[in-house]
């Protein structure tokens, strides 16, 4: 099983975080925890990096269950999005929580990375090409 580096001195097997990823019409959907903060943002970073390393240019982060996201989580998502854009892809967010959306609006991150409030079931009938257009 492949290894990816986490924080200094920590390594996680991809299998340890694989349960956070599901495929919807050939688009990887990453589901972070209900609270994203400095104690667990690195897991989200590792998950998104591994998904990108597996050859997926576009990644959806379904934050439907997320009720709190601090600056570490915000930084993780913005960094992942910038990296994906540099490689011709993007990170798309699903954020139905007004509190989490407010963090993105206050910081201006909502102008850098697209967020939708639509539930993930809206992705089911779409192909990956259409998913990208639907989020634009």
Short mmCIF file of N, CA and C in Angstrom, two decimals:
data_model
loop_
_atom_site.label_atom_id
_atom_site.label_comp_id
_atom_site.label_asym_id
_atom_site.label_seq_id
_atom_site.Cartn_x
_atom_site.Cartn_y
_atom_site.Cartn_z
N UNK A 1 0.85 -1.18 0.00
CA UNK A 1 0.00 0.00 0.00
C UNK A 1 0.89 1.24 0.00
N UNK A 2 0.57 2.22 -0.83
CA UNK A 2 1.43 3.41 -0.92
C UNK A 2 1.29 4.29 0.32
N UNK A 3 2.35 5.06 0.55
CA UNK A 3 2.37 5.95 1.70
C UNK A 3 2.44 7.39 1.22
N UNK A 4 1.82 8.28 1.94
CA UNK A 4 1.94 9.70 1.66
C UNK A 4 2.31 10.40 2.96
N UNK A 5 3.12 11.43 2.86
CA UNK A 5 3.60 12.12 4.05
C UNK A 5 2.55 13.07 4.58
N UNK A 6 2.40 13.10 5.87
CA UNK A 6 1.52 14.04 6.53
C UNK A 6 2.33 15.13 7.19
N UNK A 7 2.06 15.38 8.42
CA UNK A 7 2.85 16.33 9.19
C UNK A 7 4.22 15.73 9.43
N UNK A 8 5.21 16.56 9.77
CA UNK A 8 6.54 16.02 10.02
C UNK A 8 6.49 14.85 11.00
N UNK A 9 7.09 13.74 10.57
CA UNK A 9 7.12 12.57 11.44
C UNK A 9 5.89 11.69 11.36
N UNK A 10 4.89 12.09 10.61
CA UNK A 10 3.66 11.29 10.49
C UNK A 10 3.49 10.82 9.06
N UNK A 11 3.10 9.58 8.91
CA UNK A 11 2.76 9.05 7.60
C UNK A 11 1.42 8.34 7.71
N UNK A 12 0.64 8.44 6.67
CA UNK A 12 -0.64 7.74 6.62
C UNK A 12 -0.69 6.88 5.38
N UNK A 13 -1.23 5.70 5.50
CA UNK A 13 -1.46 4.90 4.32
C UNK A 13 -2.68 5.46 3.60
N UNK A 14 -2.65 5.41 2.27
CA UNK A 14 -3.78 5.92 1.50
C UNK A 14 -5.06 5.23 1.94
N UNK A 15 -4.99 3.95 2.25
CA UNK A 15 -6.17 3.22 2.69
C UNK A 15 -6.79 3.77 3.96
N UNK A 16 -5.97 4.44 4.79
CA UNK A 16 -6.47 5.01 6.03
C UNK A 16 -7.43 6.18 5.80
N UNK A 17 -7.29 6.85 4.66
CA UNK A 17 -8.14 8.00 4.39
C UNK A 17 -9.05 7.78 3.19
N UNK A 18 -8.93 6.62 2.55
CA UNK A 18 -9.70 6.33 1.34
C UNK A 18 -11.20 6.35 1.53
N UNK A 19 -11.66 6.13 2.74
CA UNK A 19 -13.10 6.12 2.98
C UNK A 19 -13.72 7.51 2.79
N UNK A 20 -12.90 8.53 2.67
CA UNK A 20 -13.40 9.89 2.48
C UNK A 20 -13.68 10.22 1.02
N UNK A 21 -13.37 9.29 0.11
CA UNK A 21 -13.50 9.56 -1.31
C UNK A 21 -14.51 8.59 -1.93
N UNK A 22 -15.42 9.13 -2.76
CA UNK A 22 -16.31 8.28 -3.56
C UNK A 22 -16.34 8.87 -4.97
N UNK A 23 -16.68 8.05 -5.93
CA UNK A 23 -16.75 8.50 -7.32
C UNK A 23 -18.21 8.70 -7.71
N UNK A 24 -18.50 9.84 -8.34
CA UNK A 24 -19.83 10.13 -8.87
C UNK A 24 -19.63 10.53 -10.33
N UNK A 25 -20.07 9.65 -11.24
CA UNK A 25 -19.90 9.90 -12.68
C UNK A 25 -18.46 10.26 -13.02
N UNK A 26 -17.53 9.45 -12.56
CA UNK A 26 -16.10 9.61 -12.83
C UNK A 26 -15.48 10.86 -12.21
N UNK A 27 -16.18 11.51 -11.31
CA UNK A 27 -15.65 12.68 -10.60
C UNK A 27 -15.46 12.29 -9.13
N UNK A 28 -14.24 12.42 -8.59
CA UNK A 28 -14.04 12.10 -7.18
C UNK A 28 -14.73 13.13 -6.28
N UNK A 29 -15.43 12.62 -5.28
CA UNK A 29 -16.11 13.46 -4.31
C UNK A 29 -15.49 13.17 -2.94
N UNK A 30 -14.86 14.18 -2.37
CA UNK A 30 -14.21 14.06 -1.07
C UNK A 30 -15.17 14.60 -0.02
N UNK A 31 -15.39 13.83 1.04
CA UNK A 31 -16.29 14.23 2.12
C UNK A 31 -15.48 14.48 3.39
N UNK A 32 -15.28 15.76 3.74
CA UNK A 32 -14.53 16.07 4.96
C UNK A 32 -15.40 15.88 6.21
N UNK A 33 -14.81 15.95 7.39
CA UNK A 33 -15.57 15.78 8.63
C UNK A 33 -16.47 16.98 8.93
N UNK A 34 -17.26 16.87 9.97
CA UNK A 34 -18.19 17.93 10.34
C UNK A 34 -17.47 19.18 10.82
N UNK A 35 -16.27 19.04 11.33
CA UNK A 35 -15.46 20.19 11.73
C UNK A 35 -14.08 20.05 11.10
N UNK A 36 -13.66 21.10 10.39
CA UNK A 36 -12.33 21.12 9.79
C UNK A 36 -11.54 22.20 10.52
N UNK A 37 -10.47 21.77 11.19
CA UNK A 37 -9.63 22.72 11.92
C UNK A 37 -8.18 22.27 11.83
N UNK A 38 -7.32 22.93 12.57
CA UNK A 38 -5.89 22.65 12.46
C UNK A 38 -5.53 21.22 12.89
N UNK A 39 -6.41 20.57 13.65
CA UNK A 39 -6.10 19.21 14.10
C UNK A 39 -6.36 18.16 13.02
N UNK A 40 -7.18 18.49 12.01
CA UNK A 40 -7.50 17.48 11.00
C UNK A 40 -7.42 17.99 9.56
N UNK A 41 -7.07 19.25 9.35
CA UNK A 41 -6.99 19.80 7.99
C UNK A 41 -5.96 19.05 7.15
N UNK A 42 -4.91 18.56 7.79
CA UNK A 42 -3.89 17.83 7.04
C UNK A 42 -4.46 16.56 6.41
N UNK A 43 -5.44 15.92 7.06
CA UNK A 43 -6.07 14.73 6.47
C UNK A 43 -6.82 15.09 5.19
N UNK A 44 -7.50 16.24 5.22
CA UNK A 44 -8.20 16.70 4.01
C UNK A 44 -7.18 17.00 2.92
N UNK A 45 -6.08 17.65 3.29
CA UNK A 45 -5.02 17.96 2.32
C UNK A 45 -4.47 16.68 1.70
N UNK A 46 -4.18 15.69 2.53
CA UNK A 46 -3.66 14.42 2.02
C UNK A 46 -4.65 13.73 1.09
N UNK A 47 -5.91 13.78 1.45
CA UNK A 47 -6.94 13.14 0.63
C UNK A 47 -7.04 13.81 -0.73
N UNK A 48 -7.08 15.14 -0.74
CA UNK A 48 -7.18 15.87 -2.02
C UNK A 48 -5.92 15.67 -2.84
N UNK A 49 -4.74 15.73 -2.22
CA UNK A 49 -3.49 15.52 -2.95
C UNK A 49 -3.42 14.13 -3.55
N UNK A 50 -3.84 13.12 -2.79
CA UNK A 50 -3.81 11.76 -3.31
C UNK A 50 -4.79 11.60 -4.47
N UNK A 51 -5.95 12.21 -4.37
CA UNK A 51 -6.93 12.15 -5.44
C UNK A 51 -6.37 12.80 -6.70
N UNK A 52 -5.72 13.95 -6.56
CA UNK A 52 -5.10 14.61 -7.71
C UNK A 52 -3.96 13.76 -8.27
N UNK A 53 -3.18 13.14 -7.40
CA UNK A 53 -2.07 12.30 -7.84
C UNK A 53 -2.57 11.08 -8.61
N UNK A 54 -3.78 10.66 -8.33
CA UNK A 54 -4.38 9.53 -9.04
C UNK A 54 -4.88 9.93 -10.42
N UNK A 55 -4.67 11.20 -10.81
CA UNK A 55 -5.00 11.63 -12.17
C UNK A 55 -6.31 12.36 -12.33
N UNK A 56 -6.93 12.78 -11.26
CA UNK A 56 -8.20 13.50 -11.35
C UNK A 56 -7.95 15.00 -11.30
N UNK A 57 -8.27 15.68 -12.41
CA UNK A 57 -8.05 17.13 -12.48
C UNK A 57 -9.11 17.90 -11.70
N UNK A 58 -10.34 17.42 -11.76
CA UNK A 58 -11.44 18.09 -11.06
C UNK A 58 -11.85 17.25 -9.86
N UNK A 59 -11.97 17.90 -8.71
CA UNK A 59 -12.33 17.23 -7.47
C UNK A 59 -13.45 18.01 -6.81
N UNK A 60 -14.49 17.32 -6.38
CA UNK A 60 -15.58 17.95 -5.65
C UNK A 60 -15.38 17.66 -4.16
N UNK A 61 -15.48 18.70 -3.35
CA UNK A 61 -15.42 18.54 -1.89
C UNK A 61 -16.83 18.80 -1.37
N UNK A 62 -17.48 17.73 -0.93
CA UNK A 62 -18.86 17.80 -0.44
C UNK A 62 -18.86 18.12 1.05
N UNK A 63 -19.08 19.38 1.36
CA UNK A 63 -19.06 19.84 2.75
C UNK A 63 -20.47 19.88 3.35
N UNK A 64 -21.34 19.02 2.87
CA UNK A 64 -22.71 18.97 3.36
C UNK A 64 -22.77 18.73 4.86
N UNK A 65 -21.87 17.88 5.38
CA UNK A 65 -21.87 17.58 6.80
C UNK A 65 -21.00 18.54 7.61
N UNK A 66 -20.27 19.42 6.94
CA UNK A 66 -19.35 20.32 7.62
C UNK A 66 -20.10 21.52 8.19
N UNK A 67 -19.92 21.74 9.49
CA UNK A 67 -20.58 22.85 10.18
C UNK A 67 -19.59 23.91 10.64
N UNK A 68 -18.28 23.56 10.59
CA UNK A 68 -17.25 24.50 11.04
C UNK A 68 -16.01 24.30 10.19
N UNK A 69 -15.41 25.41 9.75
CA UNK A 69 -14.17 25.35 8.98
C UNK A 69 -13.32 26.55 9.38
N UNK A 70 -12.18 26.29 10.01
CA UNK A 70 -11.32 27.40 10.43
C UNK A 70 -10.32 27.75 9.33
N UNK A 71 -9.36 28.62 9.65
CA UNK A 71 -8.41 29.09 8.65
C UNK A 71 -7.53 27.97 8.09
N UNK A 72 -7.25 26.95 8.89
CA UNK A 72 -6.46 25.82 8.40
C UNK A 72 -7.21 25.08 7.30
N UNK A 73 -8.50 24.86 7.51
CA UNK A 73 -9.32 24.21 6.48
C UNK A 73 -9.45 25.07 5.24
N UNK A 74 -9.67 26.34 5.45
CA UNK A 74 -9.78 27.29 4.34
C UNK A 74 -8.49 27.30 3.52
N UNK A 75 -7.37 27.38 4.21
CA UNK A 75 -6.07 27.38 3.53
C UNK A 75 -5.87 26.09 2.74
N UNK A 76 -6.24 24.96 3.32
CA UNK A 76 -6.11 23.67 2.65
C UNK A 76 -6.90 23.64 1.35
N UNK A 77 -8.15 24.11 1.39
CA UNK A 77 -9.00 24.10 0.20
C UNK A 77 -8.50 25.06 -0.87
N UNK A 78 -8.07 26.25 -0.46
CA UNK A 78 -7.57 27.22 -1.43
C UNK A 78 -6.27 26.74 -2.07
N UNK A 79 -5.39 26.17 -1.29
CA UNK A 79 -4.13 25.64 -1.83
C UNK A 79 -4.40 24.50 -2.81
N UNK A 80 -5.32 23.62 -2.46
CA UNK A 80 -5.68 22.51 -3.35
C UNK A 80 -6.27 23.04 -4.65
N UNK A 81 -7.11 24.07 -4.54
CA UNK A 81 -7.72 24.64 -5.74
C UNK A 81 -6.67 25.28 -6.65
N UNK A 82 -5.74 26.03 -6.06
CA UNK A 82 -4.68 26.67 -6.86
C UNK A 82 -3.82 25.62 -7.56
N UNK A 83 -3.52 24.55 -6.85
CA UNK A 83 -2.73 23.48 -7.46
C UNK A 83 -3.49 22.81 -8.59
N UNK A 84 -4.78 22.55 -8.38
CA UNK A 84 -5.60 21.93 -9.42
C UNK A 84 -5.69 22.84 -10.65
N UNK A 85 -5.88 24.14 -10.42
CA UNK A 85 -5.94 25.09 -11.55
C UNK A 85 -4.64 25.10 -12.34
N UNK A 86 -3.51 25.03 -11.65
CA UNK A 86 -2.21 25.02 -12.32
C UNK A 86 -2.05 23.80 -13.22
N UNK A 87 -2.80 22.74 -12.90
CA UNK A 87 -2.74 21.51 -13.69
C UNK A 87 -3.94 21.36 -14.61
N UNK A 88 -4.70 22.46 -14.79
CA UNK A 88 -5.83 22.44 -15.72
C UNK A 88 -7.13 21.93 -15.14
N UNK A 89 -7.23 21.81 -13.85
CA UNK A 89 -8.45 21.33 -13.20
C UNK A 89 -8.99 22.35 -12.22
N UNK A 90 -9.78 21.88 -11.28
CA UNK A 90 -10.31 22.76 -10.25
C UNK A 90 -10.87 21.94 -9.10
N UNK A 91 -11.00 22.60 -7.96
CA UNK A 91 -11.68 22.01 -6.81
C UNK A 91 -13.01 22.74 -6.69
N UNK A 92 -14.08 21.98 -6.65
CA UNK A 92 -15.42 22.53 -6.52
C UNK A 92 -15.97 22.17 -5.15
N UNK A 93 -16.67 23.11 -4.53
CA UNK A 93 -17.19 22.88 -3.19
C UNK A 93 -18.71 22.82 -3.19
N UNK A 94 -19.26 21.94 -2.36
CA UNK A 94 -20.69 21.91 -2.08
C UNK A 94 -20.81 22.29 -0.61
N UNK A 95 -21.39 23.49 -0.36
CA UNK A 95 -21.48 24.02 1.01
C UNK A 95 -22.90 24.53 1.26
N UNK A 96 -23.76 23.71 1.83
CA UNK A 96 -25.11 24.19 2.14
C UNK A 96 -25.19 24.98 3.45
N UNK A 97 -24.17 24.89 4.30
CA UNK A 97 -24.19 25.56 5.61
C UNK A 97 -23.92 27.06 5.47
N UNK A 98 -24.86 27.87 5.95
CA UNK A 98 -24.69 29.33 5.90
C UNK A 98 -23.48 29.78 6.71
N UNK A 99 -23.21 29.11 7.82
CA UNK A 99 -22.07 29.50 8.66
C UNK A 99 -20.75 29.26 7.94
N UNK A 100 -20.63 28.15 7.26
CA UNK A 100 -19.39 27.86 6.53
C UNK A 100 -19.27 28.78 5.31
N UNK A 101 -20.37 29.00 4.62
CA UNK A 101 -20.36 29.93 3.48
C UNK A 101 -19.93 31.33 3.92
N UNK A 102 -20.35 31.73 5.10
CA UNK A 102 -20.00 33.05 5.62
C UNK A 102 -18.48 33.20 5.81
N UNK A 103 -17.82 32.14 6.27
CA UNK A 103 -16.37 32.17 6.42
C UNK A 103 -15.71 32.42 5.06
N UNK A 104 -16.21 31.76 4.04
CA UNK A 104 -15.67 31.95 2.70
C UNK A 104 -15.94 33.37 2.19
N UNK A 105 -17.11 33.91 2.48
CA UNK A 105 -17.45 35.26 2.04
C UNK A 105 -16.65 36.33 2.77
N UNK A 106 -16.51 36.19 4.07
CA UNK A 106 -15.78 37.18 4.88
C UNK A 106 -14.31 37.25 4.46
N UNK A 107 -13.73 36.11 4.15
CA UNK A 107 -12.32 36.07 3.79
C UNK A 107 -12.06 36.37 2.32
N UNK A 108 -13.11 36.40 1.52
CA UNK A 108 -12.96 36.61 0.09
C UNK A 108 -12.64 35.34 -0.67
N UNK A 109 -12.59 34.22 0.01
CA UNK A 109 -12.29 32.95 -0.64
C UNK A 109 -13.38 32.54 -1.63
N UNK A 110 -14.59 33.05 -1.43
CA UNK A 110 -15.69 32.72 -2.34
C UNK A 110 -15.46 33.30 -3.73
N UNK A 111 -14.54 34.26 -3.86
CA UNK A 111 -14.20 34.81 -5.17
C UNK A 111 -13.08 34.02 -5.85
N UNK A 112 -12.43 33.14 -5.10
CA UNK A 112 -11.32 32.36 -5.64
C UNK A 112 -11.70 30.93 -5.98
N UNK A 113 -12.66 30.39 -5.24
CA UNK A 113 -13.06 28.99 -5.43
C UNK A 113 -14.58 28.93 -5.42
N UNK A 114 -15.14 28.22 -6.39
CA UNK A 114 -16.60 28.19 -6.50
C UNK A 114 -17.23 27.24 -5.49
N UNK A 115 -18.31 27.70 -4.90
CA UNK A 115 -19.05 26.90 -3.95
C UNK A 115 -20.52 26.90 -4.34
N UNK A 116 -21.13 25.74 -4.24
CA UNK A 116 -22.55 25.58 -4.54
C UNK A 116 -23.25 25.06 -3.30
N UNK A 117 -24.50 25.43 -3.14
CA UNK A 117 -25.28 24.95 -2.01
C UNK A 117 -26.11 23.72 -2.37
N UNK A 118 -26.06 23.32 -3.64
CA UNK A 118 -26.87 22.19 -4.12
C UNK A 118 -26.41 20.88 -3.49
N UNK A 119 -27.34 20.01 -3.18
CA UNK A 119 -26.97 18.69 -2.63
C UNK A 119 -26.26 17.86 -3.69
N UNK A 120 -25.44 16.93 -3.26
CA UNK A 120 -24.67 16.11 -4.18
C UNK A 120 -25.54 15.25 -5.09
N UNK A 121 -26.77 14.99 -4.71
CA UNK A 121 -27.63 14.19 -5.58
C UNK A 121 -27.84 14.90 -6.92
N UNK A 122 -27.64 16.19 -6.99
CA UNK A 122 -27.77 16.92 -8.24
C UNK A 122 -26.69 16.51 -9.24
N UNK A 123 -25.59 15.93 -8.78
CA UNK A 123 -24.52 15.50 -9.67
C UNK A 123 -24.82 14.17 -10.35
N UNK A 124 -25.71 13.40 -9.78
CA UNK A 124 -25.92 12.03 -10.26
C UNK A 124 -26.20 11.92 -11.76
N UNK A 125 -27.07 12.72 -12.35
CA UNK A 125 -27.36 12.52 -13.77
C UNK A 125 -26.34 13.13 -14.72
N UNK A 126 -25.33 13.79 -14.22
CA UNK A 126 -24.39 14.52 -15.06
C UNK A 126 -23.14 13.72 -15.36
N UNK A 127 -22.54 13.99 -16.50
CA UNK A 127 -21.22 13.44 -16.79
C UNK A 127 -20.19 14.40 -16.22
N UNK A 128 -18.95 13.98 -16.13
CA UNK A 128 -17.94 14.84 -15.51
C UNK A 128 -17.77 16.15 -16.29
N UNK A 129 -17.89 16.15 -17.60
CA UNK A 129 -17.77 17.38 -18.38
C UNK A 129 -18.92 18.32 -18.03
N UNK A 130 -20.11 17.79 -17.91
CA UNK A 130 -21.26 18.61 -17.56
C UNK A 130 -21.19 19.10 -16.12
N UNK A 131 -20.58 18.29 -15.25
CA UNK A 131 -20.44 18.71 -13.85
C UNK A 131 -19.65 20.01 -13.81
N UNK A 132 -18.56 20.08 -14.56
CA UNK A 132 -17.73 21.28 -14.56
C UNK A 132 -18.54 22.48 -15.06
N UNK A 133 -19.31 22.30 -16.12
CA UNK A 133 -20.11 23.42 -16.64
C UNK A 133 -21.20 23.82 -15.66
N UNK A 134 -21.80 22.84 -14.99
CA UNK A 134 -22.89 23.12 -14.06
C UNK A 134 -22.41 23.97 -12.90
N UNK A 135 -21.16 23.77 -12.46
CA UNK A 135 -20.63 24.52 -11.33
C UNK A 135 -20.14 25.91 -11.71
N UNK A 136 -19.98 26.19 -12.98
CA UNK A 136 -19.44 27.49 -13.40
C UNK A 136 -20.48 28.57 -13.31
#
